[in-house]
Amino acid sequence: MRLLKHLLLATAAGLLAASAAQAADLPTKKAAPAPDKPNCYASFWTWLDSTAADCPLTYAGITFYGTVDMGAGYETHATKFNNDFPNGVQELVNKTSGNAKWQWVPNGLSQSNVGVKIKEQIAPNWYIVGDVNFGFDPYSFQFANGPRSLEDNNLLASNPTQSANGDSSRAGGVDNTRAYVGVSNTTFGTLTFGRQYALTNDLSSAYDPFGAAYAFSLIGTSGTVEQGTGETETARENLSFKYQVAYNGLRAAAIAQVGGWDQGNGARAAYQVDLGGDWNGFSADAVYAYAKDAVKLGTWGTGALGGLPADTLKATLADVNAGVFGAKYKWQALTVYGGYEYARLSSPSDFNTYYPVAAASGNIYNFNSSWSDYPAQVQKNAFYKPEILQVLWVGAKYGILSNLDAAVGYYYMWQNDYTTLTGAAVPANVATASACAAAAAPALGANHGSCAGHTEAISGMLDWRPVKRVDIYGGVMYSAVTGGMENGFTHPNNTAVTGGVRVAF
């Protein structure tokens, strides 16, 4: 018992000593609590100096968002402003380029837009997602509507009477940007259904140094390219399924539309697939795109309509096979961009089945373009031989300061000579080889549109963000055309200087 008593006393003494030593290591008072996160809604200024991600306008799982982009500019060969046209003005040289002019320039950095989106968790790692968005002109509040801008100018001479116009996958309405709903999982990816960006549209915006800005990017402003691989109406697909998944730095995506023109699509059938990834600051994506009977709308100018309604537009149909590759590399404050597009446009192989008309110009069809009907006269066999359209671009963006970026870019777009030899079977609207004045210097705009030619543009821009939701930007784009791509032009080049302010909410 005496031994046991000594052992108990020794054990108790040891425990007391250990407790005292441990207590000496403990802090003498509680650690200070982490500072509260600043309230971004405390004032209008604190809200402006926050990002949309950090301080969204969200209630009950629904987020209201958008941007307003307003500016002004000077062009050496300007086109008159049109509030239906998504771009507002034409800053790339085109058929409607006229005299030098100062004018208001909307949407220079990005399309002004308003939207609502949702992301609601329904189970662990599972979410319902959705987004509805429309683009508009910030000066008139008109919905962005390319086909209507064509109707505004349908029977007017290109220069100097026409205002800015061009076909677009935006054709008015509250869904002219997108309108979709779907499910998302952190492991299995995202599946959505509705009106959505084509994968080529996603790629060109991500790998362009200007983010496909209307005022500074040939990709963003050109009606020939504009994220639609030669046919701008295919830049968005209505009633489409889109699946995107990423794993360990790799990603894949696919999109396929449901229905044809009657569902508001720009083609009777279309699908695209994408593969890409990120590694140590390097990113790359490659997209294959196919479209059946893709439509491009245009004006008749002063051409006779033969008694047809005055709002009847010209429609060119093409089967499109295209590939687009984009890459960028970020090193500290510098990001370098580059990309290449190859598009093969051919007349539909079953043209005579669907358009059995004897006249060279074709028949009337009400194209349901982005939910709005536009009657159009189909041109028969516009591509007697396939047109090969190619685009190459390079550029860079450098962060001079944490809130000041400089960007430069160069774009080169060219097409082959897809005229044909003379012959009795050649449709009247198809050019023959003699239409291309290759040996002698032709008059400006004299070459047929199917002759070989190119368009090039070079741009530079500064973008300053005094607060996180505001961009103050300014820059210049010079563009020039030759050969078939200057068909009907009265000026071979244009210099457009643009400045503006964009506010995000």
Short mmCIF file of C-alpha atoms in Angstrom, two decimals:
data_model
loop_
_atom_site.label_atom_id
_atom_site.label_comp_id
_atom_site.label_asym_id
_atom_site.label_seq_id
_atom_site.Cartn_x
_atom_site.Cartn_y
_atom_site.Cartn_z
CA MET A 1 0.00 0.00 0.00
CA ARG A 2 2.81 2.39 0.89
CA LEU A 3 4.44 1.66 -2.52
CA LEU A 4 1.13 2.23 -4.31
CA LYS A 5 0.63 5.51 -2.42
CA HIS A 6 4.10 6.74 -3.52
CA LEU A 7 3.36 5.78 -7.14
CA LEU A 8 0.06 7.67 -7.14
CA LEU A 9 1.72 10.75 -5.65
CA ALA A 10 4.52 10.62 -8.22
CA THR A 11 2.03 10.25 -11.08
CA ALA A 12 -0.05 13.16 -9.83
CA ALA A 13 3.06 15.34 -9.55
CA GLY A 14 4.05 14.44 -13.11
CA LEU A 15 0.62 15.29 -14.46
CA LEU A 16 0.65 18.63 -12.65
CA ALA A 17 4.08 19.44 -14.05
CA ALA A 18 3.03 18.52 -17.62
CA SER A 19 -0.14 20.58 -17.29
CA ALA A 20 1.86 23.56 -16.05
CA ALA A 21 4.29 23.28 -18.97
CA GLN A 22 1.43 23.03 -21.50
CA ALA A 23 -0.34 25.98 -19.90
CA ALA A 24 2.83 28.04 -20.29
CA ASP A 25 2.72 27.44 -24.05
CA LEU A 26 -0.92 28.53 -24.43
CA PRO A 27 -1.70 32.12 -25.46
CA THR A 28 -2.54 34.40 -22.59
CA LYS A 29 -5.62 35.81 -24.44
CA LYS A 30 -7.90 35.01 -27.42
CA ALA A 31 -6.65 35.65 -30.95
CA ALA A 32 -8.16 38.70 -32.61
CA PRO A 33 -11.10 37.77 -34.90
CA ALA A 34 -10.62 38.10 -38.67
CA PRO A 35 -11.69 41.51 -39.96
CA ASP A 36 -15.15 41.67 -41.48
CA LYS A 37 -15.30 41.70 -45.28
CA PRO A 38 -16.02 45.25 -46.49
CA ASN A 39 -19.65 45.83 -47.42
CA CYS A 40 -19.63 46.46 -51.15
CA TYR A 41 -23.16 47.91 -50.90
CA ALA A 42 -22.12 50.52 -48.33
CA SER A 43 -22.11 53.22 -51.01
CA PHE A 44 -22.33 53.60 -54.76
CA TRP A 45 -18.56 54.08 -54.86
CA THR A 46 -17.78 50.87 -52.96
CA TRP A 47 -20.15 49.04 -55.31
CA LEU A 48 -18.38 50.47 -58.37
CA ASP A 49 -15.04 49.37 -56.92
CA SER A 50 -16.16 45.74 -56.67
CA THR A 51 -16.45 43.06 -59.31
CA ALA A 52 -19.71 41.55 -60.49
CA ALA A 53 -18.54 38.21 -59.06
CA ASP A 54 -17.74 39.68 -55.61
CA CYS A 55 -20.83 41.86 -55.38
CA PRO A 56 -23.59 40.53 -57.65
CA LEU A 57 -27.12 41.92 -57.83
CA THR A 58 -28.67 38.68 -56.59
CA TYR A 59 -31.97 37.93 -54.89
CA ALA A 60 -33.54 34.50 -54.25
CA GLY A 61 -30.92 32.82 -56.43
CA ILE A 62 -31.54 35.09 -59.44
CA THR A 63 -28.76 37.44 -60.56
CA PHE A 64 -29.42 40.58 -62.62
CA TYR A 65 -26.40 41.74 -64.64
CA GLY A 66 -25.26 43.60 -67.75
CA THR A 67 -23.02 46.23 -69.28
CA VAL A 68 -23.51 49.62 -70.92
CA ASP A 69 -20.85 50.67 -73.43
CA MET A 70 -20.96 54.18 -74.93
CA GLY A 71 -18.39 56.15 -76.87
CA ALA A 72 -17.53 58.27 -79.87
CA GLY A 73 -15.00 58.22 -82.67
CA TYR A 74 -13.61 59.49 -85.93
CA GLU A 75 -13.30 57.57 -89.20
CA THR A 76 -11.52 58.55 -92.38
CA HIS A 77 -14.23 56.70 -94.39
CA ALA A 78 -17.25 56.43 -92.11
CA THR A 79 -20.65 54.80 -92.42
CA LYS A 80 -23.74 56.47 -90.98
CA PHE A 81 -24.95 55.25 -87.58
CA ASN A 82 -27.84 52.73 -87.50
CA ASN A 83 -29.48 51.91 -84.15
CA ASP A 84 -30.70 48.49 -85.36
CA PHE A 85 -27.21 47.31 -86.33
CA PRO A 86 -25.52 45.54 -83.36
CA ASN A 87 -22.24 47.40 -83.98
CA GLY A 88 -24.00 50.75 -84.45
CA VAL A 89 -21.37 51.84 -86.98
CA GLN A 90 -19.04 50.07 -89.42
CA GLU A 91 -15.45 50.53 -88.28
CA LEU A 92 -14.04 47.97 -90.68
CA VAL A 93 -13.82 49.28 -94.26
CA ASN A 94 -16.88 48.15 -96.24
CA LYS A 95 -19.17 48.94 -99.16
CA THR A 96 -20.96 51.66 -97.20
CA SER A 97 -17.76 53.52 -96.22
CA GLY A 98 -18.16 57.20 -97.16
CA ASN A 99 -16.64 60.49 -96.10
CA ALA A 100 -14.64 61.32 -92.97
CA LYS A 101 -16.87 61.84 -89.96
CA TRP A 102 -17.05 62.18 -86.17
CA GLN A 103 -20.00 60.30 -84.66
CA TRP A 104 -21.30 58.41 -81.63
CA VAL A 105 -19.99 54.86 -81.37
CA PRO A 106 -21.86 52.34 -79.19
CA ASN A 107 -20.53 48.97 -78.06
CA GLY A 108 -16.90 49.61 -78.95
CA LEU A 109 -15.45 47.26 -76.33
CA SER A 110 -18.42 44.89 -75.98
CA GLN A 111 -22.11 44.68 -76.80
CA SER A 112 -24.29 46.58 -74.32
CA ASN A 113 -26.53 43.98 -72.74
CA VAL A 114 -28.91 43.09 -69.91
CA GLY A 115 -29.52 39.62 -68.54
CA VAL A 116 -30.69 37.42 -65.69
CA LYS A 117 -29.06 34.14 -64.67
CA ILE A 118 -29.52 31.45 -62.07
CA LYS A 119 -27.33 28.89 -60.35
CA GLU A 120 -29.16 26.97 -57.67
CA GLN A 121 -27.84 23.91 -55.84
CA ILE A 122 -30.29 20.99 -55.94
CA ALA A 123 -28.03 18.28 -54.46
CA PRO A 124 -24.40 17.98 -53.36
CA ASN A 125 -22.29 19.18 -56.35
CA TRP A 126 -25.39 19.46 -58.59
CA TYR A 127 -26.81 22.80 -59.79
CA ILE A 128 -29.59 24.15 -61.98
CA VAL A 129 -28.16 26.84 -64.28
CA GLY A 130 -29.78 29.23 -66.72
CA ASP A 131 -29.20 32.53 -68.51
CA VAL A 132 -31.31 34.92 -70.63
CA ASN A 133 -29.59 37.95 -72.17
CA PHE A 134 -30.21 40.53 -74.89
CA GLY A 135 -27.96 43.09 -76.59
CA PHE A 136 -29.11 46.64 -77.29
CA ASP A 137 -28.05 50.03 -78.60
CA PRO A 138 -27.35 52.28 -75.57
CA TYR A 139 -28.34 55.47 -77.41
CA SER A 140 -31.79 54.39 -78.63
CA PHE A 141 -32.41 51.27 -76.46
CA GLN A 142 -33.28 49.31 -79.62
CA PHE A 143 -32.70 45.56 -79.57
CA ALA A 144 -29.63 44.51 -81.58
CA ASN A 145 -31.03 43.32 -84.93
CA GLY A 146 -28.79 42.64 -87.93
CA PRO A 147 -31.51 41.51 -90.39
CA ARG A 148 -33.58 44.60 -89.60
CA SER A 149 -30.56 46.81 -90.31
CA LEU A 150 -30.50 45.18 -93.77
CA GLU A 151 -34.21 45.89 -94.27
CA ASP A 152 -33.54 49.53 -93.33
CA ASN A 153 -31.24 49.78 -96.36
CA ASN A 154 -32.59 47.13 -98.73
CA LEU A 155 -33.20 49.18 -101.89
CA LEU A 156 -30.64 51.94 -101.27
CA ALA A 157 -27.33 52.32 -103.08
CA SER A 158 -24.42 51.18 -100.91
CA ASN A 159 -22.71 54.54 -100.84
CA PRO A 160 -23.44 57.20 -99.77
CA THR A 161 -27.10 56.56 -98.92
CA GLN A 162 -26.91 53.37 -96.82
CA SER A 163 -26.37 53.45 -93.07
CA ALA A 164 -24.40 50.76 -91.22
CA ASN A 165 -25.88 47.31 -91.77
CA GLY A 166 -24.99 43.64 -91.89
CA ASP A 167 -26.36 40.20 -91.20
CA SER A 168 -26.08 38.89 -87.66
CA SER A 169 -27.21 36.04 -85.45
CA ARG A 170 -28.70 38.81 -83.28
CA ALA A 171 -32.16 39.54 -84.70
CA GLY A 172 -34.03 41.40 -81.96
CA GLY A 173 -35.98 40.17 -78.96
CA VAL A 174 -35.08 39.54 -75.33
CA ASP A 175 -33.07 36.45 -76.25
CA ASN A 176 -30.92 37.88 -79.04
CA THR A 177 -27.73 36.99 -77.10
CA ARG A 178 -28.74 33.69 -75.45
CA ALA A 179 -31.50 31.91 -73.54
CA TYR A 180 -30.81 28.51 -72.03
CA VAL A 181 -31.33 26.28 -68.99
CA GLY A 182 -29.52 23.16 -67.83
CA VAL A 183 -27.78 21.17 -65.11
CA SER A 184 -24.19 21.36 -63.94
CA ASN A 185 -21.98 19.06 -61.87
CA THR A 186 -18.47 19.81 -60.62
CA THR A 187 -17.26 16.43 -61.89
CA PHE A 188 -19.50 15.46 -64.79
CA GLY A 189 -19.70 18.85 -66.50
CA THR A 190 -22.58 21.01 -67.74
CA LEU A 191 -25.46 20.16 -70.09
CA THR A 192 -27.64 23.03 -71.30
CA PHE A 193 -30.49 23.46 -73.77
CA GLY A 194 -31.75 26.54 -75.61
CA ARG A 195 -30.28 29.41 -77.62
CA GLN A 196 -26.52 29.35 -77.06
CA TYR A 197 -23.15 30.51 -78.36
CA ALA A 198 -21.56 28.25 -80.95
CA LEU A 199 -18.20 26.84 -79.81
CA THR A 200 -16.43 28.90 -82.50
CA ASN A 201 -17.95 31.99 -80.88
CA ASP A 202 -16.59 30.96 -77.47
CA LEU A 203 -13.13 30.27 -78.95
CA SER A 204 -12.70 33.51 -80.87
CA SER A 205 -13.65 35.64 -77.87
CA ALA A 206 -11.22 33.77 -75.58
CA TYR A 207 -8.23 33.86 -77.95
CA ASP A 208 -8.58 37.35 -79.41
CA PRO A 209 -6.43 40.08 -77.78
CA PHE A 210 -9.44 42.43 -77.81
CA GLY A 211 -12.04 39.84 -76.79
CA ALA A 212 -13.70 40.20 -80.24
CA ALA A 213 -14.43 43.91 -79.61
CA TYR A 214 -16.41 45.57 -82.41
CA ALA A 215 -14.13 48.62 -82.55
CA PHE A 216 -10.75 46.87 -82.62
CA SER A 217 -11.08 43.25 -83.80
CA LEU A 218 -11.69 41.99 -87.33
CA ILE A 219 -13.10 38.81 -85.75
CA GLY A 220 -15.61 40.79 -83.70
CA THR A 221 -16.73 43.28 -86.33
CA SER A 222 -16.57 41.40 -89.64
CA GLY A 223 -19.86 40.13 -91.04
CA THR A 224 -17.88 37.51 -92.95
CA VAL A 225 -16.11 35.97 -89.95
CA GLU A 226 -17.81 37.19 -86.73
CA GLN A 227 -17.45 33.88 -84.88
CA GLY A 228 -19.57 32.07 -87.48
CA THR A 229 -16.90 30.46 -89.73
CA GLY A 230 -17.92 32.37 -92.84
CA GLU A 231 -21.68 32.51 -92.12
CA THR A 232 -22.47 34.89 -89.28
CA GLU A 233 -25.96 33.47 -88.60
CA THR A 234 -24.34 30.27 -87.25
CA ALA A 235 -22.56 32.11 -84.41
CA ARG A 236 -25.53 31.13 -82.20
CA GLU A 237 -27.74 28.05 -82.32
CA ASN A 238 -31.38 27.99 -81.24
CA LEU A 239 -32.92 25.01 -79.44
CA SER A 240 -29.50 23.41 -79.16
CA PHE A 241 -27.94 20.95 -76.74
CA LYS A 242 -24.50 21.95 -75.45
CA TYR A 243 -22.25 19.82 -73.24
CA GLN A 244 -19.02 21.02 -71.61
CA VAL A 245 -16.69 19.06 -69.33
CA ALA A 246 -13.23 19.68 -67.87
CA TYR A 247 -10.81 17.38 -66.06
CA ASN A 248 -7.28 17.94 -64.82
CA GLY A 249 -6.54 20.85 -67.15
CA LEU A 250 -8.23 19.29 -70.19
CA ARG A 251 -11.65 20.17 -71.59
CA ALA A 252 -14.09 19.04 -74.26
CA ALA A 253 -17.40 20.37 -75.56
CA ALA A 254 -20.04 19.67 -78.19
CA ILE A 255 -23.12 21.50 -79.48
CA ALA A 256 -25.88 20.39 -81.84
CA GLN A 257 -29.00 22.27 -82.83
CA VAL A 258 -32.53 20.88 -82.93
CA GLY A 259 -34.60 21.74 -85.99
CA GLY A 260 -33.75 24.12 -88.80
CA TRP A 261 -34.81 27.55 -90.02
CA ASP A 262 -38.31 27.07 -88.60
CA GLN A 263 -36.77 26.98 -85.11
CA GLY A 264 -34.87 30.22 -85.61
CA ASN A 265 -31.59 28.62 -86.62
CA GLY A 266 -29.28 30.09 -89.24
CA ALA A 267 -28.88 26.67 -90.88
CA ARG A 268 -31.01 23.58 -91.49
CA ALA A 269 -28.57 21.51 -89.41
CA ALA A 270 -25.36 22.28 -87.49
CA TYR A 271 -23.00 20.82 -84.93
CA GLN A 272 -19.55 21.61 -83.48
CA VAL A 273 -17.01 19.83 -81.26
CA ASP A 274 -14.13 21.29 -79.21
CA LEU A 275 -10.99 19.94 -77.53
CA GLY A 276 -8.68 22.09 -75.43
CA GLY A 277 -6.67 22.50 -72.28
CA ASP A 278 -4.45 24.62 -70.03
CA TRP A 279 -0.87 23.94 -68.96
CA ASN A 280 1.62 26.22 -67.16
CA GLY A 281 0.17 29.46 -68.52
CA PHE A 282 -0.49 28.02 -72.00
CA SER A 283 -4.06 27.51 -73.27
CA ALA A 284 -5.30 26.12 -76.57
CA ASP A 285 -8.59 25.01 -78.16
CA ALA A 286 -9.51 23.50 -81.52
CA VAL A 287 -13.08 23.41 -82.93
CA TYR A 288 -14.53 21.58 -85.91
CA ALA A 289 -17.79 23.08 -87.22
CA TYR A 290 -20.35 21.86 -89.75
CA ALA A 291 -23.47 23.64 -90.99
CA LYS A 292 -26.00 22.52 -93.62
CA ASP A 293 -27.72 25.19 -95.73
CA ALA A 294 -26.35 28.05 -93.62
CA VAL A 295 -27.90 31.36 -94.66
CA LYS A 296 -26.32 34.77 -95.09
CA LEU A 297 -28.73 37.66 -95.68
CA GLY A 298 -27.88 40.79 -97.64
CA THR A 299 -29.42 43.84 -99.31
CA TRP A 300 -30.31 44.16 -102.99
CA GLY A 301 -29.10 47.75 -103.24
CA THR A 302 -30.63 49.32 -106.30
CA GLY A 303 -31.25 45.90 -107.91
CA ALA A 304 -34.73 45.21 -109.24
CA LEU A 305 -36.95 42.98 -107.11
CA GLY A 306 -39.33 42.13 -109.96
CA GLY A 307 -42.46 43.04 -108.07
CA LEU A 308 -41.43 41.32 -104.83
CA PRO A 309 -42.12 43.03 -101.47
CA ALA A 310 -39.65 45.81 -100.69
CA ASP A 311 -38.45 44.06 -97.53
CA THR A 312 -37.35 40.93 -99.42
CA LEU A 313 -33.67 40.36 -98.67
CA LYS A 314 -31.03 38.50 -100.65
CA ALA A 315 -30.12 35.07 -99.24
CA THR A 316 -26.98 33.07 -99.96
CA LEU A 317 -26.92 29.44 -98.82
CA ALA A 318 -23.82 27.36 -98.14
CA ASP A 319 -22.74 24.06 -96.66
CA VAL A 320 -19.89 24.89 -94.27
CA ASN A 321 -17.01 22.71 -93.10
CA ALA A 322 -14.60 24.62 -90.89
CA GLY A 323 -11.84 24.29 -88.36
CA VAL A 324 -10.69 26.96 -85.91
CA PHE A 325 -7.63 26.87 -83.66
CA GLY A 326 -6.77 29.37 -80.92
CA ALA A 327 -3.89 29.59 -78.44
CA LYS A 328 -2.52 32.00 -75.84
CA TYR A 329 0.35 32.11 -73.39
CA LYS A 330 0.45 34.18 -70.21
CA TRP A 331 3.75 35.10 -68.58
CA GLN A 332 3.53 37.57 -65.70
CA ALA A 333 1.84 40.73 -67.09
CA LEU A 334 2.10 39.68 -70.76
CA THR A 335 -0.39 37.50 -72.66
CA VAL A 336 0.30 36.53 -76.29
CA TYR A 337 -2.58 35.41 -78.55
CA GLY A 338 -2.90 33.69 -81.92
CA GLY A 339 -5.38 31.78 -84.04
CA TYR A 340 -6.25 30.38 -87.44
CA GLU A 341 -9.53 29.59 -89.18
CA TYR A 342 -10.17 27.50 -92.31
CA ALA A 343 -13.68 27.44 -93.75
CA ARG A 344 -14.90 25.69 -96.91
CA LEU A 345 -18.20 27.07 -98.21
CA SER A 346 -20.02 25.25 -101.02
CA SER A 347 -23.47 25.37 -102.56
CA PRO A 348 -25.83 22.82 -100.95
CA SER A 349 -25.45 19.42 -102.63
CA ASP A 350 -29.23 18.95 -102.62
CA PHE A 351 -30.03 22.49 -103.75
CA ASN A 352 -32.29 21.46 -106.64
CA THR A 353 -34.25 19.13 -104.35
CA TYR A 354 -35.23 21.91 -101.97
CA TYR A 355 -35.19 24.85 -104.41
CA PRO A 356 -36.42 23.42 -107.77
CA VAL A 357 -36.55 26.71 -109.69
CA ALA A 358 -35.34 27.48 -113.18
CA ALA A 359 -34.37 31.11 -112.59
CA ALA A 360 -30.78 31.80 -111.60
CA SER A 361 -31.85 33.88 -108.61
CA GLY A 362 -34.00 31.29 -106.87
CA ASN A 363 -37.23 31.53 -104.91
CA ILE A 364 -38.80 33.15 -101.86
CA TYR A 365 -38.43 31.69 -98.38
CA ASN A 366 -39.32 33.17 -95.00
CA PHE A 367 -36.13 32.63 -93.02
CA ASN A 368 -36.98 32.45 -89.34
CA SER A 369 -33.77 34.12 -88.21
CA SER A 370 -33.39 34.25 -84.44
CA TRP A 371 -37.20 34.06 -83.97
CA SER A 372 -37.97 36.88 -86.44
CA ASP A 373 -39.24 36.26 -89.99
CA TYR A 374 -37.39 37.87 -92.88
CA PRO A 375 -38.54 36.99 -96.41
CA ALA A 376 -35.54 36.37 -98.65
CA GLN A 377 -34.88 35.42 -102.25
CA VAL A 378 -32.45 32.52 -102.47
CA GLN A 379 -29.47 32.83 -104.80
CA LYS A 380 -29.06 29.60 -106.73
CA ASN A 381 -25.60 27.98 -106.60
CA ALA A 382 -23.71 31.03 -105.32
CA PHE A 383 -20.64 28.80 -104.86
CA TYR A 384 -20.26 27.18 -108.26
CA LYS A 385 -16.84 26.16 -106.92
CA PRO A 386 -16.15 26.05 -103.15
CA GLU A 387 -14.96 29.22 -101.49
CA ILE A 388 -11.97 28.68 -99.19
CA LEU A 389 -11.96 31.40 -96.54
CA GLN A 390 -8.99 31.63 -94.17
CA VAL A 391 -8.20 33.94 -91.25
CA LEU A 392 -4.96 34.34 -89.31
CA TRP A 393 -4.50 36.56 -86.28
CA VAL A 394 -1.82 37.37 -83.70
CA GLY A 395 -1.76 39.83 -80.83
CA ALA A 396 -0.72 40.63 -77.29
CA LYS A 397 -1.99 42.28 -74.12
CA TYR A 398 0.29 43.76 -71.47
CA GLY A 399 -0.65 44.92 -67.98
CA ILE A 400 1.21 48.22 -67.63
CA LEU A 401 -0.38 48.68 -64.21
CA SER A 402 -2.78 46.54 -62.22
CA ASN A 403 -5.63 48.58 -63.72
CA LEU A 404 -4.16 49.63 -67.10
CA ASP A 405 -3.77 47.29 -70.09
CA ALA A 406 -2.36 47.84 -73.56
CA ALA A 407 -3.38 45.54 -76.44
CA VAL A 408 -2.29 45.18 -80.07
CA GLY A 409 -3.48 42.83 -82.80
CA TYR A 410 -3.03 41.99 -86.49
CA TYR A 411 -5.63 40.16 -88.61
CA TYR A 412 -5.37 38.79 -92.15
CA MET A 413 -8.35 37.23 -93.95
CA TRP A 414 -8.17 35.88 -97.50
CA GLN A 415 -10.23 33.91 -100.00
CA ASN A 416 -9.44 31.85 -103.09
CA ASP A 417 -10.58 32.53 -106.64
CA TYR A 418 -13.81 30.53 -106.84
CA THR A 419 -14.96 31.80 -110.21
CA THR A 420 -15.44 29.31 -113.02
CA LEU A 421 -14.85 28.96 -116.74
CA THR A 422 -17.42 30.31 -119.17
CA GLY A 423 -20.15 27.97 -120.29
CA ALA A 424 -23.84 27.79 -121.09
CA ALA A 425 -24.58 25.96 -117.83
CA VAL A 426 -23.09 28.65 -115.61
CA PRO A 427 -25.82 30.48 -113.60
CA ALA A 428 -26.07 34.21 -114.26
CA ASN A 429 -25.07 35.15 -110.72
CA VAL A 430 -21.78 33.18 -110.88
CA ALA A 431 -18.70 35.05 -112.08
CA THR A 432 -16.43 33.70 -114.78
CA ALA A 433 -12.66 33.83 -114.67
CA SER A 434 -12.65 36.85 -116.98
CA ALA A 435 -14.26 38.89 -114.20
CA CYS A 436 -11.00 38.86 -112.22
CA ALA A 437 -8.58 41.41 -113.63
CA ALA A 438 -5.43 39.64 -112.48
CA ALA A 439 -3.10 40.89 -115.20
CA ALA A 440 -4.04 44.57 -115.17
CA ALA A 441 -4.77 46.87 -112.26
CA PRO A 442 -8.59 46.96 -112.07
CA ALA A 443 -10.68 49.89 -111.00
CA LEU A 444 -11.46 49.94 -107.28
CA GLY A 445 -14.31 47.53 -106.54
CA ALA A 446 -14.44 46.17 -110.10
CA ASN A 447 -13.46 42.59 -109.24
CA HIS A 448 -16.34 40.17 -108.72
CA GLY A 449 -16.93 39.08 -105.12
CA SER A 450 -15.80 35.53 -105.96
CA CYS A 451 -12.33 36.64 -107.11
CA ALA A 452 -9.32 36.09 -104.87
CA GLY A 453 -8.65 38.86 -102.37
CA HIS A 454 -7.88 39.71 -98.80
CA THR A 455 -8.83 41.95 -95.88
CA GLU A 456 -6.34 42.98 -93.23
CA ALA A 457 -6.57 45.01 -90.05
CA ILE A 458 -4.14 46.25 -87.40
CA SER A 459 -5.29 47.63 -84.06
CA GLY A 460 -4.06 49.09 -80.79
CA MET A 461 -5.89 50.01 -77.60
CA LEU A 462 -5.45 51.21 -73.99
CA ASP A 463 -7.95 50.10 -71.33
CA TRP A 464 -7.93 51.85 -67.93
CA ARG A 465 -10.08 50.68 -65.01
CA PRO A 466 -10.21 53.49 -62.40
CA VAL A 467 -12.61 51.26 -60.43
CA LYS A 468 -13.35 47.60 -61.00
CA ARG A 469 -16.68 48.01 -62.80
CA VAL A 470 -15.63 50.82 -65.15
CA ASP A 471 -13.44 50.66 -68.28
CA ILE A 472 -12.26 53.84 -69.97
CA TYR A 473 -10.75 52.86 -73.29
CA GLY A 474 -9.35 54.31 -76.48
CA GLY A 475 -7.67 52.98 -79.58
CA VAL A 476 -7.44 52.77 -83.35
CA MET A 477 -8.06 50.20 -86.09
CA TYR A 478 -6.75 50.47 -89.65
CA SER A 479 -8.28 48.14 -92.25
CA ALA A 480 -7.80 47.60 -95.98
CA VAL A 481 -9.19 45.32 -98.72
CA THR A 482 -8.09 44.08 -102.15
CA GLY A 483 -9.39 41.92 -105.00
CA GLY A 484 -12.74 40.18 -104.66
CA MET A 485 -13.13 41.34 -101.09
CA GLU A 486 -13.35 44.96 -102.27
CA ASN A 487 -16.22 44.19 -104.68
CA GLY A 488 -18.48 47.24 -104.79
CA PHE A 489 -16.26 49.30 -102.47
CA THR A 490 -15.64 52.99 -103.10
CA HIS A 491 -12.76 53.23 -100.61
CA PRO A 492 -9.96 50.66 -100.18
CA ASN A 493 -9.19 51.41 -96.52
CA ASN A 494 -10.43 53.04 -93.34
CA THR A 495 -8.88 54.33 -90.13
CA ALA A 496 -11.24 54.33 -87.14
CA VAL A 497 -10.31 56.03 -83.85
CA THR A 498 -12.63 55.12 -80.97
CA GLY A 499 -12.90 56.05 -77.29
CA GLY A 500 -15.54 55.11 -74.78
CA VAL A 501 -16.67 54.12 -71.30
CA ARG A 502 -18.06 50.74 -70.31
CA VAL A 503 -19.85 50.13 -66.99
CA ALA A 504 -20.66 46.64 -65.74
CA PHE A 505 -23.38 45.81 -63.21
#
